[in-house]
PDB file of C-alpha atoms in Angstrom:
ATOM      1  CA  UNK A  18       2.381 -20.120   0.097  1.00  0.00           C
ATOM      2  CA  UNK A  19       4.460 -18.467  -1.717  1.00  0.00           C
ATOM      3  CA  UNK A  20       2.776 -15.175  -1.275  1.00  0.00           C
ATOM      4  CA  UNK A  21      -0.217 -13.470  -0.708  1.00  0.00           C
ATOM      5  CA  UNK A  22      -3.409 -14.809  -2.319  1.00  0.00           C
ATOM      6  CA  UNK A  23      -6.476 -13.247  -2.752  1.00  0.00           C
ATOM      7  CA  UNK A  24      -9.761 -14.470  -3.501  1.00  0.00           C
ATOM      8  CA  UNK A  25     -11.849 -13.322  -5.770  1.00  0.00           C
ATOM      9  CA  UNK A  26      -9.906 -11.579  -8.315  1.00  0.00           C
ATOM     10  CA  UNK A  27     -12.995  -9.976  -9.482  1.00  0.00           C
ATOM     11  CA  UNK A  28     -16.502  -9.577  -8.129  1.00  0.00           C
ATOM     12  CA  UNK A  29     -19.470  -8.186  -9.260  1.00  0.00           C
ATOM     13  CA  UNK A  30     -22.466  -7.886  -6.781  1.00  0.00           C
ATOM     14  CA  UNK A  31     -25.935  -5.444  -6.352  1.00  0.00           C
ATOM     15  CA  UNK A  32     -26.425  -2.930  -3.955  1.00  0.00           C
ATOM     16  CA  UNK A  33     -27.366  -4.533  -0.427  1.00  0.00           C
ATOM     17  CA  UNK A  34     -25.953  -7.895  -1.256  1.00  0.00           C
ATOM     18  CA  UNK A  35     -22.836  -9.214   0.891  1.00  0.00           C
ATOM     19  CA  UNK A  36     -19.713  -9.390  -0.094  1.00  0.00           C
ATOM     20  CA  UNK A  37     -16.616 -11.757   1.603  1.00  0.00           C
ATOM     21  CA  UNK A  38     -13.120 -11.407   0.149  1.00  0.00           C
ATOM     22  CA  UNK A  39     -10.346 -13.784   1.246  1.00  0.00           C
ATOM     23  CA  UNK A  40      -6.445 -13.691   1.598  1.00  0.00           C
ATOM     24  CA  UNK A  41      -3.950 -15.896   2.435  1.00  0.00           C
ATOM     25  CA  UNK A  42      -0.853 -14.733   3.683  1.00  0.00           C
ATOM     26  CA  UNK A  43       2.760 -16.131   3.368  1.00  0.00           C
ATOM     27  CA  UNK A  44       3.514 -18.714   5.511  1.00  0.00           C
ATOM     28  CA  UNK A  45       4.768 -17.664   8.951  1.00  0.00           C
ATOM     29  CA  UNK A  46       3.755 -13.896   8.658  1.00  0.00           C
ATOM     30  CA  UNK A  47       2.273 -12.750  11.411  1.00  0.00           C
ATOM     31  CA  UNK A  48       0.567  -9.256  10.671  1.00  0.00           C
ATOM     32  CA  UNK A  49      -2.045  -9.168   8.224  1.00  0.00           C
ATOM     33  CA  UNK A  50      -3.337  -5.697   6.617  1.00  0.00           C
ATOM     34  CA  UNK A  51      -6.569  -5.010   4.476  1.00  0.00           C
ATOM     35  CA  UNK A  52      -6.683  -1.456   2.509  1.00  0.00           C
ATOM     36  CA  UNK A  53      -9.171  -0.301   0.035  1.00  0.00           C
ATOM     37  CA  UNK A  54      -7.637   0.989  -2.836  1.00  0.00           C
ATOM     38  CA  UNK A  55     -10.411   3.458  -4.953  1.00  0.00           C
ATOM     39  CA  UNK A  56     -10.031   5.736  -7.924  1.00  0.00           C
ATOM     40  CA  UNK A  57      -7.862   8.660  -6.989  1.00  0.00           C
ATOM     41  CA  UNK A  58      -8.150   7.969  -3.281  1.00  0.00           C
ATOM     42  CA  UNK A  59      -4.629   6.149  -2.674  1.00  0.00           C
ATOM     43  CA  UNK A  60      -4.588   3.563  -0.537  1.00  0.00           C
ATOM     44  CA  UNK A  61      -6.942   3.618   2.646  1.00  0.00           C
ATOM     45  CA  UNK A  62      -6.156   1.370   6.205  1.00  0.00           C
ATOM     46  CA  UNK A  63      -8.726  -0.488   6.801  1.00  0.00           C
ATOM     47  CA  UNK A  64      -7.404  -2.931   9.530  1.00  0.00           C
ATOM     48  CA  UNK A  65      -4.505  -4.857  11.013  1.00  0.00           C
ATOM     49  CA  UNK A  66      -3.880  -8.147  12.864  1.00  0.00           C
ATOM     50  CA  UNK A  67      -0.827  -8.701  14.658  1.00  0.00           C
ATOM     51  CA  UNK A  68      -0.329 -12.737  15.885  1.00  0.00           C
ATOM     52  CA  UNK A  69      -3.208 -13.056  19.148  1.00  0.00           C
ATOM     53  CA  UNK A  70      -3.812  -8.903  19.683  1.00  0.00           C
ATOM     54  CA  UNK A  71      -6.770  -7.276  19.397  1.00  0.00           C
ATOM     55  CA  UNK A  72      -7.095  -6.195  15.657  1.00  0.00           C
ATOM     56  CA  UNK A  73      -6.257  -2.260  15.161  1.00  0.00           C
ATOM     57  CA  UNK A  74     -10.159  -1.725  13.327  1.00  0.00           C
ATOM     58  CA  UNK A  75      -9.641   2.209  13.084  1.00  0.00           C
ATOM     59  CA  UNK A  76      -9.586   2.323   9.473  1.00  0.00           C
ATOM     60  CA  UNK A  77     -12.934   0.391   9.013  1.00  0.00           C
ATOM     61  CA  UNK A  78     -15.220   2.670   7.232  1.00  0.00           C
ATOM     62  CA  UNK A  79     -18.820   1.675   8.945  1.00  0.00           C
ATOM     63  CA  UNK A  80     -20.080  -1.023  10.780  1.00  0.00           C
ATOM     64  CA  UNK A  81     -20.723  -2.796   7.215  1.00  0.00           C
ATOM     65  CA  UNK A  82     -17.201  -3.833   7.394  1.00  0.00           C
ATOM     66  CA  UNK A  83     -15.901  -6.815   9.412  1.00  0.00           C
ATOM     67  CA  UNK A  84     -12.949  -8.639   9.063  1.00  0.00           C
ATOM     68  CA  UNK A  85     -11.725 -12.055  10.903  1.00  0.00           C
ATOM     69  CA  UNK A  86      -8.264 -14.086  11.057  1.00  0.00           C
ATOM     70  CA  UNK A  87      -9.026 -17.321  11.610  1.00  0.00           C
ATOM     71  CA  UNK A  88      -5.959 -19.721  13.166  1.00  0.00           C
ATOM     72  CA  UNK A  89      -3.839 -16.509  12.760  1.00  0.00           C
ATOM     73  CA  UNK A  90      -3.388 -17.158   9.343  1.00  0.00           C
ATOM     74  CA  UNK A  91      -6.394 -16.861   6.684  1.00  0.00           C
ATOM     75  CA  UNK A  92      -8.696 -13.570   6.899  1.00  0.00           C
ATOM     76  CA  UNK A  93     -12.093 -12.173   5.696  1.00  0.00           C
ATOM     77  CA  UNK A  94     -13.487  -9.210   5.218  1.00  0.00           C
ATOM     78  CA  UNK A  95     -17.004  -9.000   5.006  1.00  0.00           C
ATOM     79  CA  UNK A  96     -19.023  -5.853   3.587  1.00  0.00           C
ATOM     80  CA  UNK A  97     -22.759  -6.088   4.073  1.00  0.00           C
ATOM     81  CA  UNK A  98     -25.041  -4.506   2.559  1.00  0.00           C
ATOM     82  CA  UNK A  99     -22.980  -3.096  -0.284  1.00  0.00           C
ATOM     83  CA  UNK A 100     -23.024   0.511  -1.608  1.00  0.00           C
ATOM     84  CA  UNK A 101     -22.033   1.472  -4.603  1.00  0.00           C
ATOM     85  CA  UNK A 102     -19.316   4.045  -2.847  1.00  0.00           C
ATOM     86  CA  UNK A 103     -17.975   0.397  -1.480  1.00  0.00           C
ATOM     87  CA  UNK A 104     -16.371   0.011  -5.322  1.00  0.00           C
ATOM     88  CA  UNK A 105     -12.646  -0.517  -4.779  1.00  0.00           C
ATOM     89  CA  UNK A 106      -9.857  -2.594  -5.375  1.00  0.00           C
ATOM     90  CA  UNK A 107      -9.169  -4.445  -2.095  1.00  0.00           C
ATOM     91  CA  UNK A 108      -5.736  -5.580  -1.064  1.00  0.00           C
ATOM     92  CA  UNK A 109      -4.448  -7.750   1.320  1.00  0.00           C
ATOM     93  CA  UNK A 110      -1.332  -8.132   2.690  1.00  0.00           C
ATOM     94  CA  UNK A 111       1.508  -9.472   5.399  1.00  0.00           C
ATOM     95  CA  UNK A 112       4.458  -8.749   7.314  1.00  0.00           C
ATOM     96  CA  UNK A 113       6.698 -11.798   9.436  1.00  0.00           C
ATOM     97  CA  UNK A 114       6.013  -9.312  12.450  1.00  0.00           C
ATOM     98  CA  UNK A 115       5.826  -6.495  13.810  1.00  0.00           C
ATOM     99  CA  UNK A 116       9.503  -5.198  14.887  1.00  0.00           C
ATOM    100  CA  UNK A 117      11.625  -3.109  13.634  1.00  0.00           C
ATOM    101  CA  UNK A 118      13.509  -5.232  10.689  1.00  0.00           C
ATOM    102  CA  UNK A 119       9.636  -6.834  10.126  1.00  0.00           C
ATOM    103  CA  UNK A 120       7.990  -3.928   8.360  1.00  0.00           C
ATOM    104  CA  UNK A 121       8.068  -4.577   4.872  1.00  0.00           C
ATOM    105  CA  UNK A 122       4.455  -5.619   3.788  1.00  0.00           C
ATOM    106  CA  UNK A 123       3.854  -8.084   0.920  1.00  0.00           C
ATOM    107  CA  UNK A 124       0.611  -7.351  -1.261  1.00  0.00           C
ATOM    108  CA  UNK A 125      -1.392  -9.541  -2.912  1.00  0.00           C
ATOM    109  CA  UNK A 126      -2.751  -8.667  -6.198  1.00  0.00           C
ATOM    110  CA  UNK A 127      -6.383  -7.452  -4.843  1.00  0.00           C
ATOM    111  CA  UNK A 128      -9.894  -7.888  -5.323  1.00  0.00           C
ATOM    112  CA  UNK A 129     -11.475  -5.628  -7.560  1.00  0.00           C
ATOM    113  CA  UNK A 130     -14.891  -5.282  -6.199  1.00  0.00           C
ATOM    114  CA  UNK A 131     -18.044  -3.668  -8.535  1.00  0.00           C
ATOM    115  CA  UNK A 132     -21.300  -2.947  -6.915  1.00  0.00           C
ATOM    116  CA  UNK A 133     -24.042  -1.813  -9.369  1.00  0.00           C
TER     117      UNK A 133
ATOM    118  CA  UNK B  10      -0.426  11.288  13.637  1.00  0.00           C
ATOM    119  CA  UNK B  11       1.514  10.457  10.251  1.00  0.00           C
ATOM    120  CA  UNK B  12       1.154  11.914   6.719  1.00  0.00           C
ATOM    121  CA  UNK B  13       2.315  11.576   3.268  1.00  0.00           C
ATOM    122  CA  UNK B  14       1.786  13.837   0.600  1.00  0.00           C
ATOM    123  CA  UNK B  15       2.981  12.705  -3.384  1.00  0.00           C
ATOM    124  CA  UNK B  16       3.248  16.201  -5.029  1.00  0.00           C
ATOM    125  CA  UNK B  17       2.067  15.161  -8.894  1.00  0.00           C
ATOM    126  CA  UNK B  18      -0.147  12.427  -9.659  1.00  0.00           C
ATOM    127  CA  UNK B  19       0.967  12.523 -12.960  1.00  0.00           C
ATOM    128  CA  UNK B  20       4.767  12.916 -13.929  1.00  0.00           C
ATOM    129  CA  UNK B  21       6.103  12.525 -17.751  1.00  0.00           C
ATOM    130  CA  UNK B  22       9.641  11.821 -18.877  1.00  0.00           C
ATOM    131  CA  UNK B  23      11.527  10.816 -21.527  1.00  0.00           C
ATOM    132  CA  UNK B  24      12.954   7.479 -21.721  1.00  0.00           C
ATOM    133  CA  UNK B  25      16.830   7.859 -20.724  1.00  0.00           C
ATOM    134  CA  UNK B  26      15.786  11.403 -18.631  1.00  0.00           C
ATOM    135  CA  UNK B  27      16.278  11.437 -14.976  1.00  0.00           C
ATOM    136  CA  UNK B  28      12.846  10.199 -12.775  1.00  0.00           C
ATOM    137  CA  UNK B  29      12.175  12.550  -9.752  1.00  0.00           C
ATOM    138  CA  UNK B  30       9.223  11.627  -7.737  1.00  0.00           C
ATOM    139  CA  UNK B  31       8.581  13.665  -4.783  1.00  0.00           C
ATOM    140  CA  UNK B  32       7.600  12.732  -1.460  1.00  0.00           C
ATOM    141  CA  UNK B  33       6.888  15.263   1.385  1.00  0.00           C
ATOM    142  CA  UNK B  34       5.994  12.983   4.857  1.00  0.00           C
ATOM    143  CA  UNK B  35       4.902  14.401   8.387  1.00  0.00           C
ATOM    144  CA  UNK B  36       5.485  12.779  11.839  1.00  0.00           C
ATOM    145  CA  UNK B  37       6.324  13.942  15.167  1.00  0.00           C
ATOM    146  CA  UNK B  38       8.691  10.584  15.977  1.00  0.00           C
ATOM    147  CA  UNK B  39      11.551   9.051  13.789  1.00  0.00           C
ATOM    148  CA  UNK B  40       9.800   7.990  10.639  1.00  0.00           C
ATOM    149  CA  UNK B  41      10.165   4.594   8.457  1.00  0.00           C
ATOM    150  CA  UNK B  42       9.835   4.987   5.168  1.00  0.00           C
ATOM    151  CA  UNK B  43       8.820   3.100   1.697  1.00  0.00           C
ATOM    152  CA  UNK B  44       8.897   3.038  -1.927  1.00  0.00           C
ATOM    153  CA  UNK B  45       6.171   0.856  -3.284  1.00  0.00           C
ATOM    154  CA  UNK B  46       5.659   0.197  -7.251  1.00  0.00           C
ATOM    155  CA  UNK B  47       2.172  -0.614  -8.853  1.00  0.00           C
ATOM    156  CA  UNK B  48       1.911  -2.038 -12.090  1.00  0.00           C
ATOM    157  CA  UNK B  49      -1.051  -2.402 -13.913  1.00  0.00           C
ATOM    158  CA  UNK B  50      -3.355  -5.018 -12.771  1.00  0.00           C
ATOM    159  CA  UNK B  51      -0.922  -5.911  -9.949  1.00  0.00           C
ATOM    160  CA  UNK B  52      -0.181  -5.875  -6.406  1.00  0.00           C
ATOM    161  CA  UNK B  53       2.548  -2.969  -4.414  1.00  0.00           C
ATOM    162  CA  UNK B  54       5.955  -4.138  -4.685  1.00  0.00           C
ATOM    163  CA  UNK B  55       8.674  -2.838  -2.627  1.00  0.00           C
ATOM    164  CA  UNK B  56      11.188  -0.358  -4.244  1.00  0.00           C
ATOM    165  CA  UNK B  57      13.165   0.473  -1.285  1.00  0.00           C
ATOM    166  CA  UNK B  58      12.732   1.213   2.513  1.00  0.00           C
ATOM    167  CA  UNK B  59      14.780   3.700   4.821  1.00  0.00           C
ATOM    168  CA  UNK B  60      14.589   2.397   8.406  1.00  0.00           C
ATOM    169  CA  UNK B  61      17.252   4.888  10.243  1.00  0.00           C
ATOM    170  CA  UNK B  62      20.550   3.213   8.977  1.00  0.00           C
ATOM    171  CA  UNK B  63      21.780   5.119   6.119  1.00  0.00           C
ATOM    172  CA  UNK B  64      20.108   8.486   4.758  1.00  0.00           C
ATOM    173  CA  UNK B  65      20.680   7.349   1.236  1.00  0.00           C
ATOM    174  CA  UNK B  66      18.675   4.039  -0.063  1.00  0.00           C
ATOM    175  CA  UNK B  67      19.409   1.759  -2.962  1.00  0.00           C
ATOM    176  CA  UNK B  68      16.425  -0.309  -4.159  1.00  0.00           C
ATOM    177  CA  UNK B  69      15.685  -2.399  -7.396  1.00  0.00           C
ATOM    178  CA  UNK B  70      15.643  -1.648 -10.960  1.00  0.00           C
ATOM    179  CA  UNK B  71      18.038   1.484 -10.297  1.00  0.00           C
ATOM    180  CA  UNK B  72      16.352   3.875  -8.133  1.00  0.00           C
ATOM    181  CA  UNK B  73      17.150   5.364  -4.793  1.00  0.00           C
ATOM    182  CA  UNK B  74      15.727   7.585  -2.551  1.00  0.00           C
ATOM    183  CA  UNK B  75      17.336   9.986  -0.143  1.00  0.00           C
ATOM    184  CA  UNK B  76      15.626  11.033   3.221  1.00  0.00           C
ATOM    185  CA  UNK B  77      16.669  14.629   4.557  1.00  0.00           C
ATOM    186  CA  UNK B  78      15.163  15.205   7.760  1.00  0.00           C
ATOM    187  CA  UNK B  79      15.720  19.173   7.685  1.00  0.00           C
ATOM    188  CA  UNK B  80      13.229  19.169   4.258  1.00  0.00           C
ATOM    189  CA  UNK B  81      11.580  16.320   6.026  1.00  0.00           C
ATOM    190  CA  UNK B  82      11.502  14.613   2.336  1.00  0.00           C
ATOM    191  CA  UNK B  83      12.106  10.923   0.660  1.00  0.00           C
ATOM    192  CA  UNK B  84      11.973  11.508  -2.692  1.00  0.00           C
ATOM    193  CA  UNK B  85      12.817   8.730  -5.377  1.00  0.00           C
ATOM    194  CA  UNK B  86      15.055   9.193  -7.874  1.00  0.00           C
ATOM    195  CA  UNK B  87      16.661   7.055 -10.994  1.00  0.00           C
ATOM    196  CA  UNK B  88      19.146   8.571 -13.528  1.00  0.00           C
ATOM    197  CA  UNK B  89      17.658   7.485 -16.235  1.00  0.00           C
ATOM    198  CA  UNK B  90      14.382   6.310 -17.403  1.00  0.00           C
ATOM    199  CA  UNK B  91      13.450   3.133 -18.795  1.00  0.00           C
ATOM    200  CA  UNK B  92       9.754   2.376 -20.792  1.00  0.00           C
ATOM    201  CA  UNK B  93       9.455  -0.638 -18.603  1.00  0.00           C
ATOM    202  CA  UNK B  94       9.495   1.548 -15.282  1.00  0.00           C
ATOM    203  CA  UNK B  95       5.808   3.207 -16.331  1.00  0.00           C
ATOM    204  CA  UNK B  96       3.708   2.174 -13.407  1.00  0.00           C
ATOM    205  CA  UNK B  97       1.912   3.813 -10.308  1.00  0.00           C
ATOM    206  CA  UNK B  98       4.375   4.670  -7.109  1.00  0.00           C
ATOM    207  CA  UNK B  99       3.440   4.997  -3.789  1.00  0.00           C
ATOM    208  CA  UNK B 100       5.082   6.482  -0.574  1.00  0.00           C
ATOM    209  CA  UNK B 101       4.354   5.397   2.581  1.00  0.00           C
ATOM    210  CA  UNK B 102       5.410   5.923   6.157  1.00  0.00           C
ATOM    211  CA  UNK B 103       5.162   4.369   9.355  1.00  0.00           C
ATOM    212  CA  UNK B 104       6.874   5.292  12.570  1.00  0.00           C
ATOM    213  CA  UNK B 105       7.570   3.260  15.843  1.00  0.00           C
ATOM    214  CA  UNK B 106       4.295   4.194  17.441  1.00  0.00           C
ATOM    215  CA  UNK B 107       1.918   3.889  14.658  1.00  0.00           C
ATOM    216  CA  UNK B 108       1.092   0.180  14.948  1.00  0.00           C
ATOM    217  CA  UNK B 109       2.702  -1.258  12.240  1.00  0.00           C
ATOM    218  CA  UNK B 110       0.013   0.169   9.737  1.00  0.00           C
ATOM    219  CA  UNK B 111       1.571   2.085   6.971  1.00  0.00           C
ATOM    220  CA  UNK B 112      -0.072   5.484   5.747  1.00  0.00           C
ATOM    221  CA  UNK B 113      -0.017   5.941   2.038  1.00  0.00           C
ATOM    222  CA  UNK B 114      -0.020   8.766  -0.353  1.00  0.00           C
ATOM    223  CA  UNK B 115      -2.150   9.536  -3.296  1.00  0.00           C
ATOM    224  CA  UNK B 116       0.257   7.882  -5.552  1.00  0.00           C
ATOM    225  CA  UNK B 117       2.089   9.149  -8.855  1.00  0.00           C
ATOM    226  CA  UNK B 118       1.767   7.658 -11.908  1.00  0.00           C
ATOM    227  CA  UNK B 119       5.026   8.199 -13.982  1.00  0.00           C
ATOM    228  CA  UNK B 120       5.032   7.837 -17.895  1.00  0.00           C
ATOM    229  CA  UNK B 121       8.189   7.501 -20.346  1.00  0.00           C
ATOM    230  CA  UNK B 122       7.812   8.385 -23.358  1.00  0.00           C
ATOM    231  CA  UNK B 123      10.109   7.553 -26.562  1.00  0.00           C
TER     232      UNK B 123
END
């Protein structure tokens, strides 16, 4: 495409429901990112693919969070059992690799997510 | 391990006044560096990027950035301030060694003001 998507743009669950947000990154990027963007907070790592590696999952928060990349292009993340501290904006987005000219990431616009 | 620190979350100029955002990073290994914009509602777009070539880096919509290793400092500048560049900015860093994942600051939201 011709950038990142993100789906949903908004979404409004309860506490201890599960959550999936989805992105879709530009055609022929290889690394994917999630971060969790809160109030005052900045933007936090969550976790990155790179092509057939072993995702880097250091940033995930808890076991709650899970992430896939299916076909090494379209991801979810997965929260279960929501908490209310789980309230962020969450963006997605790509890089065509990982070398040295390949570093500039492309966002998507997020998901802002609401937990009650 | 990598750091960035945005001194100000808030900054306030004038419209036609110089823009000074400061960015302060740490890292033990030749850093990379980025300018990212936010505007409301929106996803980061790249301002600019410093990547070893050349200390001083042009990006879009006027601004530039300068990295001096001795102050170990990127700050953004642009000479003068335009209503349309109110939005959220964000430094990041990311060094050969730090998987690809880029480490953010706190972000600084800049006004202009008539």
């Amino acid at each position: 495409g011709a950038g990142v998507s993100q789906s949903p743009s908004n979404k409004v669950t309860e506490k201890g429901k599960d959550v999936e947000l989805r992105c879709d990154p530009i055609s022929g990027h290889t690394a994917l990112y999630w971060y969790r963007q809160s109030l005052g907070q900045g933007l936090e790592f969550l976790i990155y693919f790179q092509g057939n590696s072993a995702p880097d999952k250091s940033g995930l928060p808890s076991d709650r969070f899970s992430a896939e990349r299916t076909g090494g292009s379209v991801s979810t993340l997965t929260i279960q059992r929501t908490q209310q501290e789980d309230s962020a904006v969450y963006l997605c987005a790509s890089s065509l690799g990982a070398g040295q000219g390949q570093r500039e990431l492309f966002f998507g616009e997020g998901s802002r997510l609401t937990v009650l | 391990a990598q750091s960035v620190t945005q001194l100000g979350s808030h900054v306030s100029v004038s419209e036609g006044a110089l823009v000074l955002l400061r960015c302060n990073y740490s890292s033990s290994v030749p850093p990379y560096l980025f300018w990212y914009v936010q505007y409301p509602n929106q996803g980061l777009q790249l301002l600019l990027k410093y990547t070893s070539a050349a200390t001083l880096v042009k990006g879009i919509n006027g601004f530039e950035a300068e990295f001096k290793k001795s102050e170990t400092s990127f700050h953004l500048t642009k000479p003068s301030a335009h209503m349309s560049d109110a939005a959220e900015y964000f430094c990041a860093v990311t060094t050969t060694g730090g998987g690809n994942k880029l480490t953010f600051g706190t972000g600084t939201q800049l006004k202009v003001e008539l």
